[in-house]
Structures are given as C-alpha cells and as structure tokens.
Amino acid sequence: MNRPQTVPLLLDATELAADPAREPGFAAQAHRLLAELVRDGAALGWVEPPSPDEVAELLTQVRAAARAGDGALRVAYLGERLVGLGYWLRYARPTHRPHADLEKLAVDAAAHGQGVGRALTAALVADAREAGVEVLTLDARGDNTGALRLYRSLGFTEYGRLPAFVAVGERRYDKVFCMVDLRTGKRPAPGT
C-alpha cells in the first residue's frame, strides 16, 4: 500500500533540472502555488496573483543566478505535489556582494505545520553558508508571526522595522528586517 509522503523531498535547482518527472511541470506548479497563496493574502510581494509569465520569468532569473553561484533555489515536494519553494540572491551592489537576501519562501497552506518551511529555510541557510555568504538577510510583513517565529528559531535576529510600510490596499503592516550572520560559525541545531 502506498502511504502519503510525510517528510518533504527537498531539491536544489540542479537536482530539479535533472528530474525528468518534476522538471516539465515545475513552472506551472510554482505558478499555482504562488498565485493561490497571494490570492489568500500571503505576504509574498504581490498584491494580485502573479501571471504564469511573471512566475516563469522570476524562475528563469533565480535559476540563472543559482548556476552562476549568485543564488540558490530550493523546492519541496510531498509526493508529486510541489508544496514549497524558496530562494536567495546575492546583492548586486559590489560592496554588498558577500551578502545575500532570502527573497521568497512560500509554503502551500495545506502543508503548513508539516515542517516544509523549516526544511526549506534550513536548506537555504546551508546553501548560503556553502556559497560563502557572510550575512543572509530577509524581510517579512509584521503580521506574519508564524514565519518570524520560524526565522528566529533558525538563528535569524531582527535588526530593524519600518512601521506601517507595507501597503495592501488600505491596510498597512510593519516591514521587519532579519538577518543571520554566517561568519560566526554558529549553526542552527537540526530540527529546531
């Protein structure tokens, strides 16, 4: 009897590209995931759900950065379903090149509480450390308390906040800046 997979399968950009079962439908599944999350109010940088072309262009840019060593893409599957993705990119400014920004972390609402976000974030931090990133930053919407709690548990600290900076229609939310210093050699404990 086939039991549903309860531990997410994590792939990096290279592993995804080499997977003939997952690669062909990846862009469409990524669009579905991101569009559904944005439609339901997720804080991913879009007010309206992105178009398939917008997502495809974003993925092309992230994959190119990953191939050049200037980024990392991680995806999570439960069975054959894409349930999460995240990526970081190095800063473009020459004086900031040793550092990177975790720009998106998206987890299917149906997979919340199953360790997908933790696994993706931990893998992205490990990828950044392996790539020689000194400081990995991120920003999150202030009402995204679950994500902020996750980031803190993985060693990120808040270093600033812009009150009522994020505008979603008439609503305003704080923009919270977090970072993890990878130069210290401190590593998050597995599973924490």
Coordinates of N, CA and C in Angstrom, one line a residue:
M1 N 0.9 -1.2 0.0 CA 0.0 0.0 0.0 C 0.9 1.2 0.0
N2 N 0.6 2.2 -0.8 CA 1.3 3.5 -0.9 C 0.8 4.4 0.2
R3 N 1.7 4.8 1.0 CA 1.4 5.8 2.1 C 1.8 7.2 1.6
P4 N 1.1 8.2 1.9 CA 1.5 9.5 1.5 C 2.8 9.9 2.2
Q5 N 3.6 10.6 1.4 CA 4.9 11.1 1.9 C 4.7 12.2 2.9
T6 N 5.2 12.0 4.1 CA 5.1 13.0 5.2 C 6.3 13.9 5.4
V7 N 7.4 13.4 4.9 CA 8.6 14.2 5.0 C 8.9 14.8 3.6
P8 N 9.0 16.1 3.6 CA 9.2 16.7 2.2 C 10.5 16.3 1.5
L9 N 10.4 16.1 0.2 CA 11.5 15.9 -0.6 C 12.0 17.2 -1.0
L10 N 13.3 17.6 -0.6 CA 13.9 18.9 -1.0 C 14.8 18.7 -2.2
L11 N 14.7 19.6 -3.1 CA 15.6 19.5 -4.3 C 16.2 20.9 -4.5
D12 N 17.5 21.0 -4.9 CA 18.0 22.3 -5.3 C 17.8 22.5 -6.8
A13 N 18.2 23.6 -7.3 CA 18.0 23.9 -8.7 C 18.6 22.9 -9.7
T14 N 19.8 22.4 -9.4 CA 20.4 21.4 -10.2 C 19.7 20.1 -10.2
E15 N 19.3 19.6 -9.0 CA 18.5 18.4 -8.8 C 17.2 18.5 -9.5
L16 N 16.5 19.6 -9.4 CA 15.2 19.8 -10.1 C 15.4 19.7 -11.6
A17 N 16.4 20.4 -12.1 CA 16.6 20.4 -13.6 C 16.9 19.0 -14.1
A18 N 17.5 18.1 -13.3 CA 17.8 16.8 -13.7 C 16.7 15.8 -13.5
D19 N 15.6 16.2 -12.9 CA 14.5 15.3 -12.6 C 13.5 15.3 -13.7
P20 N 13.5 14.3 -14.5 CA 12.5 14.2 -15.7 C 11.1 14.1 -15.3
A21 N 10.8 13.7 -14.1 CA 9.4 13.6 -13.6 C 8.8 14.9 -13.1
R22 N 9.7 15.8 -12.5 CA 9.2 17.0 -11.9 C 9.5 18.3 -12.8
E23 N 10.6 18.3 -13.5 CA 11.0 19.5 -14.2 C 10.0 20.0 -15.2
P24 N 9.4 19.1 -16.0 CA 8.5 19.6 -17.0 C 7.3 20.4 -16.5
G25 N 6.8 20.0 -15.3 CA 5.6 20.7 -14.8 C 5.9 21.7 -13.7
F26 N 7.2 22.0 -13.4 CA 7.6 22.8 -12.3 C 7.1 24.2 -12.4
A27 N 7.3 24.9 -13.5 CA 6.8 26.3 -13.6 C 5.3 26.4 -13.4
A28 N 4.5 25.5 -14.0 CA 3.1 25.6 -13.8 C 2.7 25.3 -12.3
Q29 N 3.4 24.4 -11.7 CA 3.1 24.1 -10.3 C 3.5 25.3 -9.4
A30 N 4.7 25.9 -9.7 CA 5.1 27.1 -9.0 C 4.1 28.2 -9.1
H31 N 3.6 28.4 -10.3 CA 2.6 29.5 -10.5 C 1.4 29.2 -9.7
R32 N 0.9 27.9 -9.7 CA -0.3 27.6 -8.9 C 0.0 27.9 -7.5
L33 N 1.1 27.4 -6.9 CA 1.4 27.7 -5.5 C 1.4 29.1 -5.2
L34 N 2.2 29.9 -5.9 CA 2.3 31.4 -5.6 C 1.0 32.1 -5.8
A35 N 0.3 31.8 -6.9 CA -1.0 32.5 -7.2 C -2.0 32.2 -6.1
E36 N -2.1 30.9 -5.7 CA -3.1 30.6 -4.6 C -2.7 31.3 -3.3
L37 N -1.4 31.3 -2.9 CA -1.0 31.9 -1.7 C -1.3 33.4 -1.7
V38 N -1.0 34.1 -2.8 CA -1.3 35.5 -2.9 C -2.8 35.8 -2.9
R39 N -3.5 35.0 -3.6 CA -5.0 35.1 -3.6 C -5.6 35.0 -2.2
D40 N -4.9 34.2 -1.4 CA -5.4 34.0 0.0 C -4.8 35.0 1.0
G41 N -4.0 36.0 0.5 CA -3.4 37.0 1.3 C -2.0 36.9 1.8
A42 N -1.3 35.9 1.3 CA 0.1 35.7 1.7 C 1.0 36.9 1.4
A43 N 1.9 37.1 2.2 CA 2.9 38.2 2.1 C 4.1 37.8 1.3
L44 N 3.9 37.8 -0.1 CA 5.0 37.4 -1.0 C 5.4 38.5 -1.9
G45 N 5.0 39.7 -1.7 CA 5.4 40.8 -2.5 C 4.4 41.2 -3.6
W46 N 3.4 40.4 -3.8 CA 2.4 40.7 -4.8 C 1.1 41.1 -4.1
V47 N 0.4 42.0 -4.7 CA -1.0 42.4 -4.2 C -2.0 41.5 -4.9
E48 N -1.8 41.3 -6.2 CA -2.6 40.4 -7.0 C -1.8 39.2 -7.4
P49 N -2.5 38.1 -7.6 CA -1.7 36.9 -8.0 C -0.9 37.1 -9.3
P50 N 0.4 36.6 -9.3 CA 1.2 36.8 -10.4 C 0.7 36.0 -11.6
S51 N 1.1 36.4 -12.8 CA 0.7 35.7 -14.0 C 1.7 34.5 -14.2
P52 N 1.3 33.5 -15.0 CA 2.2 32.4 -15.3 C 3.5 33.0 -15.9
D53 N 3.4 34.0 -16.8 CA 4.7 34.5 -17.4 C 5.5 35.2 -16.4
E54 N 4.9 35.9 -15.4 CA 5.7 36.6 -14.4 C 6.5 35.6 -13.5
V55 N 5.8 34.5 -13.2 CA 6.4 33.4 -12.4 C 7.5 32.8 -13.2
A56 N 7.3 32.5 -14.5 CA 8.3 31.8 -15.3 C 9.5 32.7 -15.5
E57 N 9.3 34.0 -15.6 CA 10.5 34.9 -15.7 C 11.3 35.0 -14.4
L58 N 10.6 35.0 -13.3 CA 11.2 35.0 -12.0 C 12.1 33.8 -11.8
L59 N 11.5 32.6 -12.2 CA 12.2 31.4 -12.0 C 13.4 31.3 -12.9
T60 N 13.3 31.8 -14.1 CA 14.5 31.9 -15.0 C 15.6 32.7 -14.4
Q61 N 15.3 33.8 -13.9 CA 16.3 34.7 -13.2 C 16.9 34.0 -12.0
V62 N 16.1 33.4 -11.2 CA 16.6 32.7 -10.0 C 17.5 31.5 -10.4
R63 N 17.1 30.8 -11.4 CA 17.9 29.6 -11.8 C 19.2 30.1 -12.4
A64 N 19.2 31.2 -13.2 CA 20.4 31.7 -13.8 C 21.4 32.1 -12.7
A65 N 20.9 32.8 -11.6 CA 21.7 33.2 -10.5 C 22.3 32.0 -9.8
A66 N 21.5 31.0 -9.6 CA 21.9 29.7 -8.9 C 23.1 29.1 -9.7
R67 N 22.9 29.0 -11.0 CA 24.0 28.5 -11.9 C 25.3 29.3 -11.8
A68 N 25.2 30.6 -11.6 CA 26.3 31.5 -11.5 C 26.9 31.6 -10.1
G69 N 26.3 30.9 -9.1 CA 26.8 30.9 -7.8 C 26.3 32.2 -7.0
D70 N 25.3 32.9 -7.6 CA 24.8 34.1 -7.0 C 23.4 34.0 -6.4
G71 N 23.0 32.7 -6.2 CA 21.7 32.5 -5.7 C 21.5 31.0 -5.4
A72 N 20.4 30.7 -4.8 CA 20.0 29.3 -4.6 C 18.5 29.2 -4.6
L73 N 18.1 28.1 -5.2 CA 16.6 27.8 -5.3 C 16.5 26.4 -4.6
R74 N 15.5 26.3 -3.7 CA 15.1 25.1 -3.1 C 13.6 24.9 -3.3
V75 N 13.2 23.7 -3.6 CA 11.8 23.3 -3.8 C 11.5 22.1 -2.9
A76 N 10.2 22.0 -2.5 CA 9.8 20.9 -1.6 C 8.6 20.2 -2.2
Y77 N 8.6 18.9 -2.2 CA 7.5 18.1 -2.7 C 7.0 17.2 -1.6
L78 N 5.7 17.0 -1.6 CA 5.1 15.9 -0.8 C 4.5 15.0 -1.8
G79 N 5.1 13.9 -2.0 CA 4.6 13.0 -3.2 C 5.0 13.8 -4.4
E80 N 4.1 13.9 -5.3 CA 4.4 14.6 -6.6 C 4.0 16.0 -6.6
R81 N 3.4 16.5 -5.5 CA 2.9 17.9 -5.4 C 4.0 18.8 -4.9
L82 N 4.2 19.9 -5.6 CA 5.1 21.0 -5.2 C 4.3 21.7 -4.0
V83 N 4.9 21.7 -2.8 CA 4.3 22.3 -1.7 C 5.1 23.5 -1.1
G84 N 6.3 23.7 -1.7 CA 7.1 24.9 -1.2 C 8.2 25.2 -2.1
L85 N 8.6 26.5 -2.0 CA 9.8 26.9 -2.7 C 10.3 28.1 -2.0
G86 N 11.6 28.3 -2.2 CA 12.3 29.5 -1.6 C 13.6 29.7 -2.4
Y87 N 14.0 31.0 -2.2 CA 15.3 31.3 -2.9 C 16.0 32.5 -2.2
W88 N 17.3 32.5 -2.4 CA 18.0 33.7 -2.0 C 18.9 34.1 -3.2
L89 N 19.2 35.4 -3.2 CA 20.0 36.0 -4.3 C 21.1 36.9 -3.6
R90 N 22.3 36.9 -4.2 CA 23.3 37.8 -3.7 C 22.9 39.2 -4.1
Y91 N 23.3 40.2 -3.2 CA 23.1 41.6 -3.5 C 24.0 42.0 -4.8
A92 N 23.4 42.8 -5.6 CA 24.1 43.2 -6.8 C 25.2 44.3 -6.6
R93 N 25.0 45.2 -5.6 CA 26.0 46.2 -5.4 C 27.3 45.6 -5.0
P94 N 28.4 46.1 -5.6 CA 29.7 45.4 -5.4 C 30.1 45.4 -3.9
T95 N 29.8 46.4 -3.2 CA 30.2 46.4 -1.7 C 29.3 45.5 -0.9
H96 N 28.2 45.0 -1.5 CA 27.3 44.1 -0.7 C 27.4 42.6 -1.2
R97 N 28.3 42.4 -2.2 CA 28.4 41.0 -2.8 C 28.6 39.9 -1.9
P98 N 29.3 40.1 -0.7 CA 29.5 38.9 0.2 C 28.2 38.5 0.8
H99 N 27.1 39.3 0.6 CA 25.9 39.0 1.4 C 24.7 38.7 0.4
A100 N 23.7 38.1 0.9 CA 22.5 37.7 0.1 C 21.2 37.9 0.9
D101 N 20.1 37.9 0.1 CA 18.8 38.2 0.7 C 17.9 37.0 0.3
L102 N 17.3 36.4 1.4 CA 16.3 35.4 1.2 C 15.0 36.1 0.7
E103 N 14.7 36.0 -0.5 CA 13.7 36.9 -1.1 C 12.3 36.3 -1.0
K104 N 12.1 35.0 -1.2 CA 10.8 34.4 -1.1 C 10.9 33.1 -0.4
L105 N 9.9 32.8 0.4 CA 9.7 31.5 1.0 C 8.2 31.3 1.0
A106 N 7.8 30.3 0.2 CA 6.3 30.1 0.0 C 6.0 28.6 0.3
V107 N 5.0 28.4 1.2 CA 4.6 27.0 1.5 C 3.1 26.9 1.3
D108 N 2.7 25.9 0.6 CA 1.3 25.6 0.4 C 0.5 25.6 1.7
A109 N -0.6 26.3 1.8 CA -1.4 26.3 3.0 C -1.7 24.9 3.5
A110 N -2.0 24.0 2.6 CA -2.3 22.6 3.0 C -1.1 21.9 3.7
A111 N 0.1 22.4 3.5 CA 1.3 21.8 4.1 C 1.8 22.5 5.3
H112 N 1.1 23.5 5.7 CA 1.6 24.2 7.0 C 1.6 23.3 8.1
G113 N 2.6 23.4 9.0 CA 2.7 22.6 10.2 C 3.4 21.2 9.9
Q114 N 3.8 21.0 8.7 CA 4.5 19.7 8.4 C 6.0 19.8 8.2
G115 N 6.5 20.9 8.6 CA 8.0 21.1 8.6 C 8.6 21.5 7.3
V116 N 7.7 21.9 6.3 CA 8.2 22.3 5.0 C 8.9 23.6 5.0
G117 N 8.4 24.6 5.7 CA 9.0 25.9 5.8 C 10.4 25.8 6.5
R118 N 10.4 25.0 7.6 CA 11.6 24.8 8.3 C 12.7 24.2 7.5
A119 N 12.3 23.1 6.8 CA 13.3 22.4 6.0 C 13.8 23.2 4.8
L120 N 12.9 24.0 4.2 CA 13.4 24.9 3.1 C 14.3 26.0 3.6
T121 N 13.9 26.6 4.7 CA 14.8 27.7 5.3 C 16.1 27.1 5.7
A122 N 16.1 26.0 6.4 CA 17.4 25.5 6.9 C 18.3 25.1 5.7
A123 N 17.7 24.5 4.6 CA 18.5 24.2 3.4 C 19.0 25.4 2.7
L124 N 18.2 26.5 2.7 CA 18.7 27.7 2.1 C 19.8 28.4 2.9
V125 N 19.7 28.3 4.2 CA 20.8 28.8 5.0 C 22.1 28.0 4.8
A126 N 21.9 26.7 4.7 CA 23.1 25.8 4.5 C 23.7 26.1 3.1
D127 N 22.8 26.3 2.1 CA 23.3 26.7 0.8 C 24.1 28.0 0.8
A128 N 23.6 29.0 1.5 CA 24.2 30.3 1.6 C 25.6 30.1 2.3
R129 N 25.6 29.4 3.4 CA 26.9 29.1 4.1 C 27.9 28.5 3.1
E130 N 27.5 27.5 2.4 CA 28.3 26.7 1.5 C 28.8 27.6 0.4
A131 N 28.0 28.6 0.0 CA 28.4 29.6 -1.1 C 29.3 30.7 -0.6
G132 N 29.6 30.7 0.7 CA 30.4 31.8 1.2 C 29.7 33.1 1.6
V133 N 28.4 33.0 1.6 CA 27.6 34.2 2.0 C 28.0 34.5 3.5
E134 N 28.2 35.8 3.7 CA 28.6 36.2 5.1 C 27.4 36.5 6.0
V135 N 26.4 37.3 5.4 CA 25.2 37.6 6.1 C 24.0 37.4 5.2
L136 N 23.1 36.6 5.7 CA 21.9 36.3 4.9 C 20.7 37.2 5.6
T137 N 20.1 38.0 4.8 CA 19.0 38.9 5.3 C 17.7 38.4 4.7
L138 N 16.6 38.9 5.3 CA 15.3 38.8 4.8 C 14.4 39.9 5.3
D139 N 13.3 40.1 4.7 CA 12.3 40.9 5.3 C 11.0 40.2 5.3
A140 N 10.1 40.5 6.3 CA 8.8 39.9 6.4 C 7.8 40.9 6.8
R141 N 6.6 40.6 6.4 CA 5.5 41.5 6.9 C 5.3 41.3 8.3
G142 N 5.1 42.4 9.1 CA 5.0 42.3 10.5 C 3.9 41.4 11.1
D143 N 2.8 41.2 10.3 CA 1.8 40.3 10.8 C 2.0 38.8 10.5
N144 N 3.1 38.5 9.9 CA 3.5 37.1 9.5 C 4.2 36.5 10.7
T145 N 3.5 36.4 11.8 CA 4.1 35.9 13.1 C 4.7 34.5 13.0
G146 N 4.0 33.6 12.3 CA 4.5 32.3 12.2 C 5.8 32.2 11.5
A147 N 6.0 33.0 10.4 CA 7.3 33.0 9.7 C 8.3 33.6 10.5
L148 N 8.0 34.7 11.2 CA 9.0 35.4 12.0 C 9.5 34.5 13.2
R149 N 8.6 33.7 13.7 CA 8.9 32.8 14.8 C 9.9 31.7 14.2
L150 N 9.5 31.2 13.0 CA 10.4 30.2 12.4 C 11.8 30.7 12.1
Y151 N 11.9 31.9 11.6 CA 13.2 32.5 11.3 C 14.0 32.7 12.6
R152 N 13.4 33.2 13.7 CA 14.1 33.3 14.9 C 14.6 31.9 15.4
S153 N 13.8 30.9 15.3 CA 14.2 29.6 15.7 C 15.4 29.0 14.9
L154 N 15.6 29.6 13.7 CA 16.7 29.1 12.9 C 17.9 30.1 13.0
G155 N 17.9 31.0 14.0 CA 19.1 31.8 14.2 C 19.0 33.2 13.7
F156 N 17.9 33.6 13.0 CA 17.8 35.0 12.5 C 17.4 35.9 13.6
T157 N 17.9 37.1 13.6 CA 17.6 38.1 14.5 C 17.0 39.4 13.8
E158 N 16.1 40.0 14.5 CA 15.5 41.2 13.9 C 16.5 42.4 14.1
Y159 N 16.8 43.1 13.0 CA 17.7 44.3 13.1 C 17.0 45.6 12.7
G160 N 15.7 45.6 12.4 CA 15.1 46.8 12.1 C 13.6 46.6 11.7
R161 N 12.9 47.7 11.8 CA 11.4 47.6 11.5 C 11.0 49.0 10.9
L162 N 10.3 48.9 9.8 CA 9.6 50.1 9.3 C 8.2 50.1 9.6
P163 N 7.7 50.9 10.5 CA 6.2 50.8 10.9 C 5.3 51.2 9.7
A164 N 4.3 50.4 9.5 CA 3.2 50.7 8.5 C 3.8 51.0 7.1
F165 N 4.8 50.2 6.8 CA 5.5 50.4 5.5 C 4.9 49.7 4.3
V166 N 4.3 48.5 4.6 CA 3.8 47.6 3.5 C 2.3 48.0 3.3
A167 N 2.0 48.3 2.1 CA 0.6 48.8 1.8 C -0.1 47.7 1.0
V168 N -1.2 47.2 1.5 CA -2.1 46.3 0.8 C -3.5 46.9 0.9
G169 N -3.8 47.6 -0.2 CA -5.0 48.4 -0.2 C -4.9 49.4 0.8
E170 N -5.9 49.5 1.7 CA -5.9 50.5 2.8 C -5.2 50.0 4.0
R171 N -4.8 48.7 4.1 CA -4.2 48.2 5.2 C -2.7 48.5 5.2
R172 N -2.1 48.6 6.3 CA -0.6 48.9 6.5 C 0.0 47.9 7.5
Y173 N 1.1 47.4 7.1 CA 1.8 46.5 8.0 C 3.3 46.9 8.2
D174 N 3.9 46.6 9.3 CA 5.3 46.8 9.5 C 6.1 45.9 8.5
K175 N 7.3 46.4 8.1 CA 8.2 45.6 7.4 C 9.3 45.3 8.4
V176 N 9.6 44.0 8.6 CA 10.5 43.6 9.6 C 11.8 43.0 8.9
F177 N 12.9 43.5 9.3 CA 14.2 43.1 8.7 C 14.9 42.1 9.7
C178 N 15.3 41.0 9.1 CA 16.0 40.0 9.9 C 17.3 39.6 9.2
M179 N 18.2 39.0 10.0 CA 19.5 38.6 9.4 C 20.1 37.4 10.3
V180 N 20.9 36.6 9.6 CA 21.7 35.7 10.3 C 23.1 35.8 9.8
D181 N 24.0 36.0 10.7 CA 25.5 36.2 10.4 C 26.1 34.8 10.3
L182 N 26.5 34.5 9.1 CA 27.1 33.1 8.8 C 28.6 33.1 9.0
R183 N 29.2 34.3 9.4 CA 30.6 34.4 9.6 C 31.0 33.8 11.0
T184 N 30.0 33.7 11.9 CA 30.3 33.3 13.2 C 30.5 31.8 13.4
G185 N 30.1 31.1 12.4 CA 30.2 29.6 12.5 C 29.1 29.0 13.3
K186 N 28.2 29.8 13.9 CA 27.1 29.3 14.6 C 26.1 28.6 13.6
R187 N 25.7 27.4 13.9 CA 24.8 26.7 13.0 C 23.5 26.4 13.8
P188 N 22.3 26.6 13.2 CA 21.1 26.2 13.9 C 21.1 24.7 14.2
A189 N 20.6 24.4 15.3 CA 20.6 23.0 15.7 C 19.6 22.3 14.8
P190 N 19.9 21.1 14.3 CA 18.9 20.4 13.4 C 17.6 20.2 14.1
G191 N 16.5 20.5 13.3 CA 15.2 20.4 13.8 C 14.7 21.4 14.8
T192 N 15.5 22.4 15.0 CA 15.0 23.5 16.0 C 14.3 24.6 15.3

